[in-house]
C-alpha positions as a printed Julia matrix, in Angstrom:
80×3 Matrix{Float64}:
  -0.07  -0.1    -0.24
   1.17   3.8    -0.82
   2.41   6.13    1.55
  -0.14   8.38    0.48
  -3.16   6.01    0.58
  -1.79   4.88    4.25
  -2.07   8.71    5.44
  -5.55   9.31    3.64
  -6.8    6.12    5.14
  -5.83   6.99    8.75
  -7.08  10.7     7.93
 -10.65   9.28    7.32
 -10.25   7.37   10.89
  -9.25   9.91   12.36
 -10.03  13.28   11.44
 -14.21  14.43   11.09
 -16.17  13.79    8.73
 -17.83  17.26    6.8
 -20.4   17.56    4.69
 -19.59  19.11    1.52
 -21.73  20.4    -1.8
 -20.92  19.01   -5.27
 -21.19  21.4    -8.16
 -20.38  18.85  -10.97
 -20.15  19.7   -15.01
 -19.72  23.35  -14.57
 -19.14  25.14  -17.32
 -16.08  27.41  -16.99
 -14.62  27.61  -21.09
 -15.78  27.25  -24.96
 -13.1   26.17  -26.83
 -14.7   25.59  -30.94
 -17.16  23.72  -30.27
 -15.82  21.73  -27.09
 -17.31  22.94  -23.84
 -14.66  22.21  -20.9
 -16.04  21.19  -17.8
 -15.05  21.17  -14.45
 -16.23  19.39  -11.07
 -16.4   21.65   -7.98
 -16.68  20.05   -4.59
 -16.98  22.82   -1.55
 -17.31  21.9     2.03
 -20.68  23.29    3.52
 -19.85  23.36    7.6
 -16.97  25.9     7.35
 -17.32  29.0     7.63
 -15.17  32.08    5.95
 -12.25  31.11    3.21
 -11.09  27.68    2.82
  -8.36  25.82    0.91
  -8.81  25.49   -2.62
  -7.46  22.25   -3.96
  -7.14  21.96   -7.94
  -7.62  17.85   -8.76
  -6.31  17.5   -12.47
  -6.65  13.57  -14.11
  -3.06  13.68  -15.67
  -4.1   12.29  -19.01
  -2.43  15.05  -21.0
  -5.68  15.84  -22.9
  -5.61  12.41  -24.25
  -6.98   9.68  -22.13
  -9.39   9.62  -18.98
 -11.37  12.2   -17.97
 -12.38  14.64  -15.1
 -14.41  11.94  -12.69
 -11.2    9.81  -12.6
 -10.33  11.34   -9.39
 -13.93  12.05   -7.76
 -13.51   9.84   -4.58
 -10.14  12.19   -4.0
 -11.51  15.21   -4.5
 -14.8   14.38   -2.32
 -12.59  12.94    0.3
 -10.72  16.52    0.21
 -13.84  18.51    0.19
 -15.29  16.43    3.19
 -12.51  17.08    5.36
 -12.94  20.98    5.01
């Protein structure tokens, strides 16, 4: 098991679980006839500013899709 996965599991077990609001498929730019979309997960149990984390699937615009890392993005949002 990778060390990153181990830390994520420990954070999940030891850290507070917060709720989040998901905005999936939000259009942010149109290139030609193609609309580029993003998924935005916002923690709702915090007041004031919170850090932003940008998760990129890393497919080099050749393979993969924005939803490939949805579980990780939800995990980050649910932990504030």
